[in-house]
Every structure is written in structure tokens, then in C-alpha cells.
Amino acid sequence: MQMMSIASGSSGNCIYIGSEETHILIDAGIAAKRIESGLNDIGLKLEDIHALFVTHEHSDHIAGLGVLSRRHGIPVYTARETITELKKMKTLGAVPPEVYHDVQADEEVQVGDLTVHPFAISHDAARPLAYRVSCGEKSVGVVTDLGYYSDYIVENMKGMQAVLLESNHDINMLQTGPYPYYLKRRIMGDHGHLSNESAGRLLCEVLHDQMKYIMLGHLSKENNYDELAYETVRLEITMGDTPYQGSDFPIAVARRDTPSALLTI
Ligand SMILES: [Zn+2]
Ligand SMILES: [Zn+2]
């Protein structure tokens, strides 16, 4: 299995996951041209993509959806409630209704040799989902845009060999930063975004010897920066109640403007 972040951050998200024969995207929150160019870097084209799974209807997750579905005929999988929201959006252009396929939390979908397992997250959207994607014994996850994590989230993330996890903001930068009060409350709230500290603590609950790669993603442009997210998460792992040190796992920060390395597990 392989995974690559094509873009990750408050300005747009698109993650590639694939096996030898099946290729999918999680979210399409950047222009189709940028998605295509990211795929070209690993020898793929948009025509090779079998399905697009959408986490939720915020624009940083769907901006390229119109072109991908209309021009390239890529089927779109997401929650029924999210489809209802997407159909109301004029910015997407005319999307043929038959491209949409609804999925439900805790119900697996098979796409080629990939098994996609959606699970519910808490965020200010109609029916936000995170995804675990498995191929045989291997599995990876994309878990972003969640206000907090519960035992349910932890259970759904156990045993993954690679994960792209939200590490959205530094709490101090957010609190002292320029955002208006209501926005600070929204981001820190139960339906907002995961802080660096929370990401580190969540990782402590799901780390295991077979975890090969951790990618921190969906970083806020204003309230975080790469080194801070990286160091905070590493420290949480080292200080956490686990046998591990932060240095035991390769941790990368997914960039907003350039694709990550292609991870192979
Ligand atoms: Zn969102
Ligand atoms: Zn987002």
C-alpha cells in the first residue's frame, strides 16, 4: 500500500492512497490541476483514480470535486448528509447526481482490493467522516477536522501502519493570535480542530511496533508552524504513558503547497 499527501492544510486537502491495482483520493480541496500534477509525480493520472472519498463539505476538502467528477468521471463517496450539502453548492458547478454514492460511518466499502472504513468524527459539518483504508493486513488512515477524540476514534485508529493525523494549531498561538474570539472558540471547541498537544496524546493511544509512518496534517497557517507541530507531538509521545520515545517513529509534516514523499507500507 502507498499513501501520499498531495496537499494538506486549512487551504486545501487531498490525500492519495493506493495499492498496486486500486487508487483513491481522500478529499479534493485543491484545484484539479494540482491534484493531477501531484499524481503525475508518482506516475499516475486522474484517469487512474477509481474513487474520491470526501470527509465533509467544507471548501478546503471539495474545491476540486466538480472538475474531478464532471470532467474525469470519478465517483464520489461520502455521507448522505454531506451529499445533500454538496448538491446545494453553486460553486461546484453542475455535478451529475449519479456520481454520488453514499457511505455510512462503520460500514465498509470495497473499491477494487481496497477496503474503506468510514468512521464518525466531531466537526462543524453535516456528517463528517474519517477514513481507514485497508489492503490485506495493511491499513492506513486519514483523520483530520475533529474537535476532540473519543475511545471510539482510538479504537478505529488502532493497528494502522501509517496515519495522516490533524495537528491543526498550537493552543498558545491560537489564544494570543489575531483570530476573532468566536473563531478561536470554534477552533478549540468540540466541533473544531485538533491541537498539536491533542494529536500527540491521541497518537500515544494508538502507537504500536508496526506503525511505520506518522504524517501530521491540516496545519493552520496562522496558528501553527511545521517545527512546532513536530516538536510538540514528539514531546507528547516521549512524555506519554507508552514504551516509546518521539524519536522511535518517522514523523513528517504534510505541507500545504507541495506533495509529501510517497510512503510505502
Ligand atoms: Zn472542516
Ligand atoms: Zn478542513
XYZ file of C-alpha atoms and ligand atoms in Angstrom:
267
model
C 0.000 0.000 0.000
C 1.040 3.553 -0.605
C -0.027 6.933 0.702
C 0.924 10.474 -0.212
C -0.358 13.860 0.826
C -0.810 15.972 -2.299
C -1.849 18.951 -0.173
C -2.774 19.299 3.473
C -3.802 22.321 5.487
C -6.561 24.815 6.084
C -6.063 25.985 2.488
C -6.775 22.628 0.858
C -6.567 18.884 1.393
C -6.042 15.950 -0.939
C -4.537 12.606 0.035
C -3.703 9.752 -2.322
C -3.971 6.129 -1.136
C -3.430 3.136 -3.361
C -2.441 -0.464 -3.878
C -0.845 -1.969 -6.986
C -4.217 -2.003 -8.742
C -6.560 0.427 -6.975
C -6.108 4.163 -6.495
C -8.296 6.501 -4.465
C -8.251 10.044 -3.146
C -9.415 11.250 0.225
C -10.749 14.801 -0.317
C -10.202 17.097 -3.280
C -9.844 20.523 -1.687
C -7.432 21.961 -4.260
C -7.646 22.615 -7.994
C -7.834 19.512 -10.190
C -4.667 20.651 -11.988
C -2.687 20.483 -8.749
C -4.118 17.054 -7.956
C -3.144 15.881 -11.429
C 0.380 17.216 -11.073
C 0.777 15.501 -7.676
C -0.377 12.224 -9.201
C 1.955 12.687 -12.176
C 4.878 12.821 -9.717
C 4.157 9.186 -8.823
C 3.384 8.039 -12.360
C -0.414 8.264 -12.139
C -3.086 10.285 -13.920
C -6.541 11.419 -12.815
C -7.920 8.711 -15.129
C -6.299 6.108 -12.864
C -8.321 7.215 -9.817
C -11.153 4.804 -9.018
C -12.926 6.829 -6.336
C -12.900 10.052 -4.348
C -13.885 9.793 -0.689
C -14.906 13.091 0.875
C -14.628 13.732 4.613
C -17.033 16.702 4.728
C -18.363 19.624 2.705
C -16.012 22.448 3.771
C -14.360 24.086 0.767
C -10.823 23.053 1.764
C -11.960 19.445 1.130
C -14.081 19.766 -2.002
C -12.846 22.680 -4.156
C -11.688 20.326 -6.941
C -14.628 17.914 -6.699
C -16.638 19.479 -9.546
C -13.900 19.064 -12.145
C -12.876 15.591 -10.929
C -16.392 14.206 -11.100
C -17.637 16.076 -14.175
C -14.608 16.045 -16.438
C -12.923 12.873 -15.231
C -15.962 10.839 -14.210
C -14.541 9.970 -10.788
C -17.257 8.626 -8.461
C -17.648 10.500 -5.164
C -18.278 8.660 -1.898
C -19.386 10.470 1.227
C -22.156 10.576 3.828
C -25.713 11.114 2.586
C -25.991 14.325 4.620
C -22.791 15.623 3.008
C -24.129 14.827 -0.470
C -27.219 16.920 0.345
C -24.943 19.846 1.246
C -22.774 19.390 -1.851
C -25.816 19.425 -4.121
C -26.746 22.872 -2.771
C -23.348 24.368 -3.616
C -23.301 26.519 -6.713
C -19.504 26.834 -6.616
C -19.103 23.171 -7.589
C -20.839 23.710 -10.925
C -23.171 21.118 -12.404
C -22.204 17.764 -10.879
C -24.198 14.856 -12.350
C -26.146 13.348 -9.413
C -25.155 9.808 -10.389
C -21.515 10.427 -9.389
C -22.541 10.440 -5.729
C -22.537 7.269 -3.638
C -23.461 7.491 -0.008
C -21.472 5.799 2.727
C -22.133 5.477 6.433
C -19.896 5.514 9.461
C -18.902 1.970 10.494
C -19.970 0.442 7.157
C -17.139 -0.711 4.933
C -16.994 -0.011 1.211
C -14.955 -2.153 -1.187
C -13.166 -0.428 -4.074
C -11.076 -2.930 -6.010
C -8.739 -4.521 -3.470
C -9.078 -1.615 -1.018
C -11.496 -1.752 1.895
C -12.554 1.703 3.027
C -13.898 2.017 6.539
C -15.529 5.387 7.338
C -15.825 6.428 10.975
C -17.549 9.398 12.558
C -15.686 12.455 13.824
C -16.852 15.567 15.632
C -16.658 18.711 13.460
C -18.961 21.560 12.441
C -20.179 19.926 9.243
C -23.275 17.910 8.282
C -21.835 14.404 8.815
C -18.041 14.467 8.920
C -16.082 11.239 8.472
C -12.533 9.988 8.823
C -11.343 7.027 6.772
C -9.338 3.930 7.407
C -8.229 2.169 4.224
C -7.032 -1.438 4.270
C -5.487 -3.807 1.782
C -4.986 -7.294 3.148
C -3.231 -6.987 6.512
C -2.189 -3.388 5.958
C -4.085 -0.257 6.762
C -3.623 3.493 6.751
C -5.808 6.336 7.951
C -6.714 9.917 7.223
C -8.010 11.599 10.354
C -8.444 15.375 10.127
C -11.004 18.011 11.105
C -12.036 16.766 14.518
C -12.693 18.814 17.622
C -11.693 16.071 20.032
C -11.102 12.349 20.117
C -13.006 9.675 21.957
C -12.456 5.974 22.704
C -14.404 5.284 19.500
C -11.814 7.226 17.460
C -8.962 5.463 19.265
C -10.493 2.050 18.521
C -10.864 2.920 14.848
C -7.231 4.012 14.606
C -5.635 1.002 16.281
C -3.323 -1.164 14.191
C -2.723 1.298 11.352
C 0.737 1.211 9.779
C 0.573 4.834 8.653
C -1.638 7.744 9.527
C -2.174 11.289 8.420
C -3.422 12.953 11.583
C -4.591 16.509 12.103
C -2.209 18.671 14.116
C -4.035 21.902 13.459
C -2.878 24.506 15.913
C -0.755 25.422 18.858
C -3.112 26.390 21.658
C -0.976 29.350 22.772
C -0.568 30.724 19.259
C -4.299 30.414 18.718
C -5.175 32.081 22.025
C -2.807 35.016 21.588
C -3.154 35.224 17.796
C -5.201 37.538 15.571
C -8.361 35.438 15.154
C -11.594 36.943 16.493
C -12.916 35.451 19.699
C -15.783 33.485 18.105
C -13.371 31.801 15.687
C -10.947 30.887 18.469
C -13.850 29.326 20.356
C -14.944 27.440 17.254
C -11.496 26.001 16.558
C -10.897 24.992 20.178
C -14.414 23.625 20.621
C -15.637 20.038 20.342
C -16.589 20.619 16.689
C -13.364 22.351 15.726
C -9.829 21.127 15.142
C -7.248 19.012 16.949
C -4.342 20.875 18.570
C -0.729 19.703 18.400
C -0.946 18.510 22.015
C -4.142 16.548 21.390
C -2.654 14.968 18.265
C 0.348 13.825 20.315
C -1.856 12.387 23.050
C -4.079 10.609 20.553
C -1.010 9.073 18.926
C 0.092 7.747 22.327
C -3.139 5.734 22.417
C -2.666 4.147 19.006
C 1.097 3.694 18.617
C 2.363 0.168 18.190
C 5.541 -1.511 16.967
C 4.242 -1.805 13.403
C 3.447 1.909 12.975
C 5.740 2.896 10.116
C 4.876 6.498 9.342
C 3.147 9.387 11.008
C 2.205 12.413 8.954
C 0.923 15.493 10.727
C -1.527 17.425 8.608
C -4.162 20.120 8.291
C -1.865 22.650 9.957
C -3.277 26.127 10.439
C -1.378 28.785 8.523
C -1.848 31.404 11.246
C -1.728 29.342 14.432
C 0.969 26.763 13.848
C 4.183 26.009 12.000
C 5.894 22.796 10.944
C 8.658 22.642 13.575
C 6.272 23.460 16.416
C 3.776 20.754 15.433
C 6.602 18.249 15.008
C 8.348 19.057 18.302
C 5.121 19.195 20.306
C 3.925 15.820 19.042
C 7.339 14.237 19.601
C 7.408 15.568 23.145
C 3.893 14.286 23.889
C 4.936 10.816 22.708
C 8.113 10.864 24.786
C 6.294 12.101 27.897
C 3.234 9.925 27.344
C 2.421 6.694 29.107
C 3.866 4.448 26.393
C 7.109 2.497 25.991
C 8.002 4.788 23.074
C 10.070 7.904 22.511
C 9.084 10.533 19.962
C 12.195 9.567 18.000
C 11.015 5.939 17.600
C 8.771 6.804 14.649
C 9.352 8.743 11.449
C 7.155 11.823 11.785
C 6.691 14.136 8.818
C 4.628 17.276 8.426
C 2.386 17.303 5.348
C 2.777 20.627 3.528
C 0.022 22.835 2.252
C 1.706 23.647 -1.053
C 3.832 20.633 -2.000
C 3.212 16.876 -2.051
C 4.791 14.714 0.633
C 7.035 11.765 -0.038
C 5.227 8.663 -1.256
C 5.006 6.375 1.762
C 5.091 2.636 1.132
C 3.979 0.193 3.788
Zn -13.714 21.400 8.094
Zn -10.574 21.251 6.792
